[in-house]
Amino acid sequence: MTDENGAVAVLAAHGITVQFNVPATTGAPARTVVAVEGLDLSVGRGETLAIVGESGSGKSATALALTGLLPPNAVVTRGEVGLMGERITNLPESAMRRIWGNRVGLIFQDPMSALNPVLTIGEQIQEAILAHRPMSRAAARAQAEALLAQVKLPDPAHRLDDYPHQLSGGMRQRVMIAIAISNHPDVLIADEPTTALDATVQMEILSLLKDIQAKSGMAIVLITHDLGVVARWADRVVVMYGGRKMEEGATASLLLNPSHPYTRALIAARPSRRPATGRRHRLSEIATTGFAPLSPASRTEPVS
Ligand SMILES: Nc1ncnc2c1ncn2[C@@H]1O[C@H](COP(=O)(O)OP(=O)(O)OP(=O)(O)O)[C@@H](O)[C@H]1O
Ligand SMILES: [Mg+2]
């Protein structure tokens, strides 16, 4: 599980195929959906790898496969995932529990759905710390406060006792980052972490992640629809379409000199300026540019 320079990748996928098993409903037979097919990628220490692609291209399924968080109806049918050279594909949940929130941190688009509405944010950060490092409640609370300061949440000592609904969307995402980094993970997977936030807050959150990365050397896998975010924050890019990798390269060279027609269409579809409404451009809109798919979008196959 080494990269082309012989260094061990922090996190790597080797030819993974991810399949969802969709049960039969009235009128529709059971079927399988191949969400990701034969995907290779890797991210190194201190590196930010972006995964881009239109809606349904398999970005989230990749993130879930990389972290062992696929739902019960999904499975990695081929290939393997390695964390610091150790195979973690399809490990039992008991083994993954030692990895989640410890060596792999995760943040998602919607922090509200990831936070527990009936626990204070202090309690939730303390839980994350105590799940992996036994210490007194008082010590965990002090660490939770330090983490909130690190993610630049104003007035951390008082915010510890707030419930998620008392915070803005940007503040909640800061809390999610505090939880994700609470045990100094080797890699952080961020699935559209700023899509729901306005442009200013998005910049603040992404620069916060970069600060943390500069200090800790953690690897980041950043999933996004936004090529502006990619251009500014990612070292390398993987372009996905229909569950497959279309192209990969260093950010500047890939954006300046895309070799794949899909990547060219993606770049051409990006407006030069964000619309005044503040509405984000979605890559799914490239459908309107007349790009003809080169490979089938996630295939669905009847169960034999
Ligand atoms: N729970 C599920 N059951 C069945 N199929 C699923 C499930 N989740 C995802 N899929 C399918 O897997 C494929 C990839 O979906 P995925 O969520 O990874 O796309 P995505 O690139 O993250 O899209 P988006 O940009 O909208 O988040 C799609 O065809 C989708 O319909
Ligand atoms: Mg997704």
mmCIF file of C-alpha atoms and ligand atoms in Angstrom:
data_model
loop_
_atom_site.group_PDB
_atom_site.id
_atom_site.type_symbol
_atom_site.label_atom_id
_atom_site.label_comp_id
_atom_site.label_asym_id
_atom_site.label_seq_id
_atom_site.Cartn_x
_atom_site.Cartn_y
_atom_site.Cartn_z
ATOM 1 C CA MET A 1 0.000 0.000 0.000
ATOM 2 C CA THR A 2 2.597 2.514 -1.109
ATOM 3 C CA ASP A 3 2.374 5.441 -3.489
ATOM 4 C CA GLU A 4 4.500 5.941 -6.591
ATOM 5 C CA ASN A 5 7.360 7.290 -4.438
ATOM 6 C CA GLY A 6 7.285 4.252 -2.195
ATOM 7 C CA ALA A 7 5.793 6.188 0.767
ATOM 8 C CA VAL A 8 2.974 4.516 2.680
ATOM 9 C CA ALA A 9 -0.280 6.318 1.882
ATOM 10 C CA VAL A 10 -2.263 7.515 4.887
ATOM 11 C CA LEU A 11 -5.449 6.266 3.259
ATOM 12 C CA ALA A 12 -5.726 4.392 -0.022
ATOM 13 C CA ALA A 13 -8.364 2.621 -2.078
ATOM 14 C CA HIS A 14 -7.173 -0.106 -4.426
ATOM 15 C CA GLY A 15 -9.667 -0.972 -7.135
ATOM 16 C CA ILE A 16 -12.709 -0.741 -4.878
ATOM 17 C CA THR A 17 -16.174 -1.541 -6.136
ATOM 18 C CA VAL A 18 -19.109 -0.564 -3.939
ATOM 19 C CA GLN A 19 -22.508 -2.090 -4.425
ATOM 20 C CA PHE A 20 -25.863 -1.199 -2.878
ATOM 21 C CA ASN A 21 -28.478 -3.932 -2.618
ATOM 22 C CA VAL A 22 -31.876 -2.360 -3.074
ATOM 23 C CA PRO A 23 -34.723 -4.536 -1.800
ATOM 24 C CA ALA A 24 -37.793 -5.263 -3.883
ATOM 25 C CA THR A 25 -40.765 -2.930 -3.516
ATOM 26 C CA THR A 26 -44.283 -3.307 -4.807
ATOM 27 C CA GLY A 27 -43.912 -3.251 -8.552
ATOM 28 C CA ALA A 28 -40.086 -3.182 -8.591
ATOM 29 C CA PRO A 29 -37.857 -6.231 -8.210
ATOM 30 C CA ALA A 30 -34.742 -6.325 -6.015
ATOM 31 C CA ARG A 31 -31.687 -4.919 -7.760
ATOM 32 C CA THR A 32 -28.114 -3.944 -7.136
ATOM 33 C CA VAL A 33 -26.606 -0.523 -7.782
ATOM 34 C CA VAL A 34 -22.900 -0.307 -8.552
ATOM 35 C CA ALA A 35 -22.105 3.074 -6.982
ATOM 36 C CA VAL A 36 -18.311 2.908 -7.319
ATOM 37 C CA GLU A 37 -16.360 0.729 -9.705
ATOM 38 C CA GLY A 38 -12.665 -0.179 -9.636
ATOM 39 C CA LEU A 39 -11.608 3.043 -7.922
ATOM 40 C CA ASP A 40 -7.978 3.720 -7.015
ATOM 41 C CA LEU A 41 -6.985 6.711 -4.940
ATOM 42 C CA SER A 42 -4.627 7.631 -2.165
ATOM 43 C CA VAL A 43 -3.860 10.575 0.068
ATOM 44 C CA GLY A 44 -0.581 11.260 1.843
ATOM 45 C CA ARG A 45 0.430 13.006 5.042
ATOM 46 C CA GLY A 46 -0.321 16.724 4.988
ATOM 47 C CA GLU A 47 -1.992 16.420 1.606
ATOM 48 C CA THR A 48 -5.502 17.489 0.547
ATOM 49 C CA LEU A 49 -7.112 15.301 -2.087
ATOM 50 C CA ALA A 50 -10.334 16.618 -3.628
ATOM 51 C CA ILE A 51 -12.945 14.307 -5.116
ATOM 52 C CA VAL A 52 -15.214 16.076 -7.590
ATOM 53 C CA GLY A 53 -18.047 14.861 -9.774
ATOM 54 C CA GLU A 54 -21.703 15.463 -10.436
ATOM 55 C CA SER A 55 -24.505 14.330 -8.157
ATOM 56 C CA GLY A 56 -24.730 10.527 -8.056
ATOM 57 C CA SER A 57 -21.175 9.987 -9.325
ATOM 58 C CA GLY A 58 -20.252 7.988 -6.225
ATOM 59 C CA LYS A 59 -18.379 10.535 -4.096
ATOM 60 C CA SER A 60 -20.240 9.861 -0.854
ATOM 61 C CA ALA A 61 -20.255 6.106 -1.443
ATOM 62 C CA THR A 62 -16.469 6.384 -1.789
ATOM 63 C CA ALA A 63 -16.213 8.358 1.465
ATOM 64 C CA LEU A 64 -18.334 5.782 3.287
ATOM 65 C CA ALA A 65 -16.315 2.879 1.859
ATOM 66 C CA LEU A 66 -13.057 4.597 2.848
ATOM 67 C CA THR A 67 -14.287 4.898 6.405
ATOM 68 C CA GLY A 68 -16.145 1.616 6.813
ATOM 69 C CA LEU A 69 -19.416 3.487 7.285
ATOM 70 C CA LEU A 70 -21.420 2.012 4.423
ATOM 71 C CA PRO A 71 -25.014 1.242 5.418
ATOM 72 C CA PRO A 72 -25.966 -2.414 5.977
ATOM 73 C CA ASN A 73 -27.326 -2.754 2.422
ATOM 74 C CA ALA A 74 -23.979 -1.811 0.854
ATOM 75 C CA VAL A 75 -20.703 -3.675 0.549
ATOM 76 C CA VAL A 76 -17.233 -3.331 -0.948
ATOM 77 C CA THR A 77 -17.394 -6.261 -3.373
ATOM 78 C CA ARG A 78 -13.903 -5.881 -4.833
ATOM 79 C CA GLY A 79 -10.619 -4.221 -3.956
ATOM 80 C CA GLU A 80 -9.407 -3.013 -0.614
ATOM 81 C CA VAL A 81 -8.970 0.040 1.572
ATOM 82 C CA GLY A 82 -5.733 0.595 3.474
ATOM 83 C CA LEU A 83 -5.138 2.927 6.425
ATOM 84 C CA MET A 84 -1.410 3.502 6.990
ATOM 85 C CA GLY A 85 -0.765 0.299 5.070
ATOM 86 C CA GLU A 86 -3.204 -1.797 7.111
ATOM 87 C CA ARG A 87 -6.165 -3.395 5.344
ATOM 88 C CA ILE A 88 -9.458 -2.152 6.819
ATOM 89 C CA THR A 89 -11.937 -3.296 4.156
ATOM 90 C CA ASN A 90 -15.174 -4.799 5.508
ATOM 91 C CA LEU A 91 -13.787 -5.036 9.055
ATOM 92 C CA PRO A 92 -16.374 -5.857 11.715
ATOM 93 C CA GLU A 93 -17.945 -2.872 13.453
ATOM 94 C CA SER A 94 -16.126 -3.677 16.712
ATOM 95 C CA ALA A 95 -12.776 -3.196 14.951
ATOM 96 C CA MET A 96 -13.942 -0.089 13.073
ATOM 97 C CA ARG A 97 -15.062 1.545 16.322
ATOM 98 C CA ARG A 98 -11.410 1.836 17.302
ATOM 99 C CA ILE A 99 -10.730 3.657 14.033
ATOM 100 C CA TRP A 100 -13.710 6.011 13.714
ATOM 101 C CA GLY A 101 -13.193 9.320 15.434
ATOM 102 C CA ASN A 102 -9.693 8.225 16.365
ATOM 103 C CA ARG A 103 -7.514 7.606 13.304
ATOM 104 C CA VAL A 104 -10.161 8.760 10.817
ATOM 105 C CA GLY A 105 -12.226 11.914 11.417
ATOM 106 C CA LEU A 106 -15.380 12.669 9.487
ATOM 107 C CA ILE A 107 -17.407 15.756 8.748
ATOM 108 C CA PHE A 108 -20.499 16.003 6.585
ATOM 109 C CA GLN A 109 -22.584 18.619 4.839
ATOM 110 C CA ASP A 110 -25.239 18.765 7.524
ATOM 111 C CA PRO A 111 -23.795 18.985 11.044
ATOM 112 C CA MET A 112 -27.296 19.147 12.567
ATOM 113 C CA SER A 113 -28.032 15.575 11.521
ATOM 114 C CA ALA A 114 -24.683 14.350 12.887
ATOM 115 C CA LEU A 115 -25.038 16.090 16.267
ATOM 116 C CA ASN A 116 -27.305 14.763 18.985
ATOM 117 C CA PRO A 117 -30.010 17.407 19.618
ATOM 118 C CA VAL A 118 -30.526 16.417 23.268
ATOM 119 C CA LEU A 119 -26.894 16.588 24.388
ATOM 120 C CA THR A 120 -24.864 19.771 24.855
ATOM 121 C CA ILE A 121 -21.964 20.231 22.499
ATOM 122 C CA GLY A 122 -19.603 19.920 25.471
ATOM 123 C CA GLU A 123 -21.045 16.502 26.314
ATOM 124 C CA GLN A 124 -20.690 15.390 22.684
ATOM 125 C CA ILE A 125 -17.053 16.457 22.400
ATOM 126 C CA GLN A 126 -16.285 14.823 25.762
ATOM 127 C CA GLU A 127 -17.897 11.593 24.555
ATOM 128 C CA ALA A 128 -15.699 11.634 21.465
ATOM 129 C CA ILE A 129 -12.576 12.078 23.599
ATOM 130 C CA LEU A 130 -13.568 9.505 26.225
ATOM 131 C CA ALA A 131 -14.419 6.876 23.590
ATOM 132 C CA HIS A 132 -10.716 6.584 22.816
ATOM 133 C CA ARG A 133 -8.798 8.022 25.781
ATOM 134 C CA PRO A 134 -9.880 7.287 29.323
ATOM 135 C CA MET A 135 -9.601 10.339 31.582
ATOM 136 C CA SER A 136 -11.668 12.150 34.197
ATOM 137 C CA ARG A 137 -14.811 14.029 33.126
ATOM 138 C CA ALA A 138 -13.196 17.285 34.299
ATOM 139 C CA ALA A 139 -10.103 16.659 32.179
ATOM 140 C CA ALA A 140 -12.276 15.788 29.162
ATOM 141 C CA ARG A 141 -14.287 18.981 29.654
ATOM 142 C CA ALA A 142 -11.108 21.048 29.775
ATOM 143 C CA GLN A 143 -9.965 19.395 26.540
ATOM 144 C CA ALA A 144 -13.363 20.011 24.949
ATOM 145 C CA GLU A 145 -13.031 23.706 25.791
ATOM 146 C CA ALA A 146 -9.508 23.789 24.320
ATOM 147 C CA LEU A 147 -10.814 22.130 21.143
ATOM 148 C CA LEU A 148 -13.584 24.717 20.797
ATOM 149 C CA ALA A 149 -10.953 27.433 21.139
ATOM 150 C CA GLN A 150 -8.843 25.674 18.507
ATOM 151 C CA VAL A 151 -11.745 25.701 16.027
ATOM 152 C CA LYS A 152 -12.229 29.391 16.891
ATOM 153 C CA LEU A 153 -15.689 29.160 18.379
ATOM 154 C CA PRO A 154 -16.209 32.419 20.292
ATOM 155 C CA ASP A 155 -16.591 32.139 24.063
ATOM 156 C CA PRO A 156 -15.839 28.397 24.267
ATOM 157 C CA ALA A 157 -16.276 28.045 28.045
ATOM 158 C CA HIS A 158 -19.939 29.091 27.812
ATOM 159 C CA ARG A 159 -20.643 27.433 24.467
ATOM 160 C CA LEU A 160 -19.828 24.018 25.983
ATOM 161 C CA ASP A 161 -23.238 24.078 27.653
ATOM 162 C CA ASP A 162 -25.160 25.047 24.520
ATOM 163 C CA TYR A 163 -27.312 22.616 22.583
ATOM 164 C CA PRO A 164 -26.791 22.269 18.814
ATOM 165 C CA HIS A 165 -29.930 24.291 17.963
ATOM 166 C CA GLN A 166 -28.480 27.293 19.805
ATOM 167 C CA LEU A 167 -25.628 27.574 17.279
ATOM 168 C CA SER A 168 -25.488 28.851 13.705
ATOM 169 C CA GLY A 169 -24.722 26.439 10.849
ATOM 170 C CA GLY A 170 -21.107 27.612 10.687
ATOM 171 C CA MET A 171 -20.679 27.210 14.460
ATOM 172 C CA ARG A 172 -22.141 23.703 14.294
ATOM 173 C CA GLN A 173 -19.648 22.804 11.572
ATOM 174 C CA ARG A 174 -16.854 24.091 13.848
ATOM 175 C CA VAL A 175 -18.167 21.779 16.581
ATOM 176 C CA MET A 176 -18.132 18.859 14.121
ATOM 177 C CA ILE A 177 -14.522 19.705 13.261
ATOM 178 C CA ALA A 178 -13.666 19.820 16.989
ATOM 179 C CA ILE A 179 -15.166 16.330 17.382
ATOM 180 C CA ALA A 180 -13.425 15.076 14.225
ATOM 181 C CA ILE A 181 -9.970 16.250 15.340
ATOM 182 C CA SER A 182 -10.411 15.459 19.048
ATOM 183 C CA ASN A 183 -8.178 12.376 18.826
ATOM 184 C CA HIS A 184 -5.660 13.723 16.281
ATOM 185 C CA PRO A 185 -6.744 11.607 13.302
ATOM 186 C CA ASP A 186 -4.354 10.602 10.524
ATOM 187 C CA VAL A 187 -6.954 11.608 7.972
ATOM 188 C CA LEU A 188 -10.073 13.757 7.871
ATOM 189 C CA ILE A 189 -12.813 12.966 5.364
ATOM 190 C CA ALA A 190 -14.970 16.002 4.635
ATOM 191 C CA ASP A 191 -18.033 15.299 2.470
ATOM 192 C CA GLU A 192 -19.311 18.665 1.180
ATOM 193 C CA PRO A 193 -18.452 20.319 4.513
ATOM 194 C CA THR A 194 -19.334 23.837 3.405
ATOM 195 C CA THR A 195 -22.044 23.355 0.771
ATOM 196 C CA ALA A 196 -24.780 24.476 3.178
ATOM 197 C CA LEU A 197 -22.875 27.556 4.363
ATOM 198 C CA ASP A 198 -22.618 31.018 2.871
ATOM 199 C CA ALA A 199 -19.464 32.016 1.001
ATOM 200 C CA THR A 200 -17.779 33.883 3.864
ATOM 201 C CA VAL A 201 -18.340 31.100 6.390
ATOM 202 C CA GLN A 202 -17.200 28.560 3.791
ATOM 203 C CA MET A 203 -13.862 30.392 3.482
ATOM 204 C CA GLU A 204 -13.468 30.539 7.262
ATOM 205 C CA ILE A 205 -14.159 26.827 7.683
ATOM 206 C CA LEU A 206 -11.810 25.780 4.876
ATOM 207 C CA SER A 207 -8.998 27.994 6.132
ATOM 208 C CA LEU A 208 -9.540 26.565 9.615
ATOM 209 C CA LEU A 209 -9.105 23.045 8.205
ATOM 210 C CA LYS A 210 -5.917 24.161 6.432
ATOM 211 C CA ASP A 211 -4.548 25.671 9.700
ATOM 212 C CA ILE A 212 -5.229 22.447 11.558
ATOM 213 C CA GLN A 213 -3.612 20.467 8.749
ATOM 214 C CA ALA A 214 -0.512 22.689 8.759
ATOM 215 C CA LYS A 215 -0.047 22.062 12.481
ATOM 216 C CA SER A 216 -0.953 18.375 12.608
ATOM 217 C CA GLY A 217 0.036 17.029 9.180
ATOM 218 C CA MET A 218 -3.285 15.210 8.859
ATOM 219 C CA ALA A 219 -4.362 14.166 5.385
ATOM 220 C CA ILE A 220 -7.680 15.565 4.101
ATOM 221 C CA VAL A 221 -10.085 14.041 1.589
ATOM 222 C CA LEU A 222 -12.343 16.904 0.506
ATOM 223 C CA ILE A 223 -15.485 16.050 -1.426
ATOM 224 C CA THR A 224 -17.031 19.003 -3.206
ATOM 225 C CA HIS A 225 -19.040 20.183 -6.174
ATOM 226 C CA ASP A 226 -17.217 23.478 -6.238
ATOM 227 C CA LEU A 227 -14.203 23.801 -8.547
ATOM 228 C CA GLY A 228 -13.364 27.153 -6.929
ATOM 229 C CA VAL A 229 -12.926 25.313 -3.635
ATOM 230 C CA VAL A 230 -10.784 22.702 -5.395
ATOM 231 C CA ALA A 231 -8.581 25.329 -7.076
ATOM 232 C CA ARG A 232 -7.950 27.107 -3.828
ATOM 233 C CA TRP A 233 -7.693 24.304 -1.265
ATOM 234 C CA ALA A 234 -6.725 20.984 -2.854
ATOM 235 C CA ASP A 235 -3.279 19.665 -3.772
ATOM 236 C CA ARG A 236 -4.596 16.907 -5.982
ATOM 237 C CA VAL A 237 -7.934 16.092 -7.616
ATOM 238 C CA VAL A 238 -9.786 12.930 -8.561
ATOM 239 C CA VAL A 239 -12.647 13.452 -11.023
ATOM 240 C CA MET A 240 -15.453 10.894 -10.793
ATOM 241 C CA TYR A 241 -18.245 10.114 -13.190
ATOM 242 C CA GLY A 242 -20.678 7.207 -13.055
ATOM 243 C CA GLY A 243 -18.794 5.596 -10.167
ATOM 244 C CA ARG A 244 -15.451 5.619 -11.949
ATOM 245 C CA LYS A 245 -12.362 7.764 -11.839
ATOM 246 C CA MET A 246 -12.178 9.744 -15.062
ATOM 247 C CA GLU A 247 -9.000 11.651 -14.353
ATOM 248 C CA GLU A 248 -6.570 12.507 -11.603
ATOM 249 C CA GLY A 249 -3.781 15.018 -11.214
ATOM 250 C CA ALA A 250 -2.172 17.887 -9.361
ATOM 251 C CA THR A 251 -4.812 20.614 -8.991
ATOM 252 C CA ALA A 252 -3.211 23.336 -11.097
ATOM 253 C CA SER A 253 -2.231 21.112 -13.992
ATOM 254 C CA LEU A 254 -5.545 19.280 -14.039
ATOM 255 C CA LEU A 255 -7.604 22.477 -14.023
ATOM 256 C CA LEU A 256 -5.369 24.232 -16.564
ATOM 257 C CA ASN A 257 -4.889 21.266 -18.814
ATOM 258 C CA PRO A 258 -7.691 18.744 -18.385
ATOM 259 C CA SER A 259 -7.149 15.698 -20.544
ATOM 260 C CA HIS A 260 -10.548 14.070 -20.190
ATOM 261 C CA PRO A 261 -13.596 15.468 -22.044
ATOM 262 C CA TYR A 262 -15.701 15.137 -18.901
ATOM 263 C CA THR A 263 -13.239 17.244 -16.911
ATOM 264 C CA ARG A 264 -13.206 19.831 -19.702
ATOM 265 C CA ALA A 265 -17.007 19.969 -19.632
ATOM 266 C CA LEU A 266 -16.909 20.340 -15.859
ATOM 267 C CA ILE A 267 -14.548 23.293 -16.076
ATOM 268 C CA ALA A 268 -16.408 24.900 -18.975
ATOM 269 C CA ALA A 269 -19.646 24.710 -17.001
ATOM 270 C CA ARG A 270 -18.213 26.632 -14.093
ATOM 271 C CA PRO A 271 -19.417 30.224 -14.089
ATOM 272 C CA SER A 272 -16.616 32.771 -13.890
ATOM 273 C CA ARG A 273 -18.388 34.519 -11.067
ATOM 274 C CA ARG A 274 -20.743 33.285 -8.406
ATOM 275 C CA PRO A 275 -24.252 34.504 -9.162
ATOM 276 C CA ALA A 276 -25.381 37.518 -7.165
ATOM 277 C CA THR A 277 -28.028 35.356 -5.499
ATOM 278 C CA GLY A 278 -25.220 33.554 -3.696
ATOM 279 C CA ARG A 279 -26.560 30.294 -5.046
ATOM 280 C CA ARG A 280 -23.803 27.728 -5.551
ATOM 281 C CA HIS A 281 -23.205 26.265 -8.936
ATOM 282 C CA ARG A 282 -23.818 22.516 -8.887
ATOM 283 C CA LEU A 283 -21.819 20.255 -11.153
ATOM 284 C CA SER A 284 -24.991 18.394 -11.935
ATOM 285 C CA GLU A 285 -25.893 21.416 -14.049
ATOM 286 C CA ILE A 286 -23.288 20.428 -16.595
ATOM 287 C CA ALA A 287 -25.952 18.159 -18.014
ATOM 288 C CA THR A 288 -27.199 21.298 -19.728
ATOM 289 C CA THR A 289 -23.880 21.800 -21.525
ATOM 290 C CA GLY A 290 -24.577 18.910 -23.842
ATOM 291 C CA PHE A 291 -21.812 16.671 -22.552
ATOM 292 C CA ALA A 292 -22.450 13.113 -23.665
ATOM 293 C CA PRO A 293 -21.564 10.523 -21.052
ATOM 294 C CA LEU A 294 -18.631 8.325 -22.004
ATOM 295 C CA SER A 295 -19.491 5.623 -19.544
ATOM 296 C CA PRO A 296 -22.816 4.669 -18.050
ATOM 297 C CA ALA A 297 -23.822 6.458 -14.890
ATOM 298 C CA SER A 298 -23.986 4.084 -11.953
ATOM 299 C CA ARG A 299 -25.329 0.958 -13.502
ATOM 300 C CA THR A 300 -28.225 -0.814 -12.010
ATOM 301 C CA GLU A 301 -28.464 -4.519 -12.479
ATOM 302 C CA PRO A 302 -31.214 -6.937 -11.604
ATOM 303 C CA VAL A 303 -30.288 -9.432 -8.929
ATOM 304 C CA SER A 304 -29.710 -12.790 -10.601
HETATM 305 N N1 LIG B 1 -28.665 3.953 0.258
HETATM 306 C C1 LIG B 1 -28.608 3.747 -1.067
HETATM 307 N N2 LIG B 1 -29.321 2.756 -1.650
HETATM 308 C C2 LIG B 1 -29.235 2.536 -2.975
HETATM 309 N N3 LIG B 1 -28.459 3.251 -3.808
HETATM 310 C C3 LIG B 1 -27.736 4.247 -3.296
HETATM 311 C C4 LIG B 1 -27.757 4.563 -1.903
HETATM 312 N N4 LIG B 1 -26.932 5.607 -1.679
HETATM 313 C C5 LIG B 1 -26.394 5.937 -2.874
HETATM 314 N N5 LIG B 1 -26.881 5.117 -3.831
HETATM 315 C C6 LIG B 1 -26.540 5.186 -5.267
HETATM 316 O O1 LIG B 1 -25.134 5.169 -5.425
HETATM 317 C C7 LIG B 1 -24.749 6.070 -6.456
HETATM 318 C C8 LIG B 1 -23.730 7.043 -5.919
HETATM 319 O O2 LIG B 1 -24.331 7.857 -4.926
HETATM 320 P P1 LIG B 1 -23.497 8.872 -4.030
HETATM 321 O O3 LIG B 1 -24.361 9.277 -2.908
HETATM 322 O O4 LIG B 1 -22.175 8.283 -3.703
HETATM 323 O O5 LIG B 1 -23.281 10.090 -5.047
HETATM 324 P P2 LIG B 1 -22.584 11.509 -4.775
HETATM 325 O O6 LIG B 1 -21.537 11.655 -5.823
HETATM 326 O O7 LIG B 1 -22.154 11.606 -3.361
HETATM 327 O O8 LIG B 1 -23.763 12.528 -5.100
HETATM 328 P P3 LIG B 1 -24.123 13.956 -4.405
HETATM 329 O O9 LIG B 1 -23.220 14.944 -5.073
HETATM 330 O O10 LIG B 1 -25.555 14.167 -4.772
HETATM 331 O O11 LIG B 1 -23.892 13.857 -2.942
HETATM 332 C C9 LIG B 1 -26.025 6.710 -6.983
HETATM 333 O O12 LIG B 1 -26.414 6.018 -8.126
HETATM 334 C C10 LIG B 1 -26.998 6.512 -5.859
HETATM 335 O O13 LIG B 1 -28.296 6.398 -6.352
HETATM 336 MG MG MG B 2 -22.725 12.859 -1.791
#
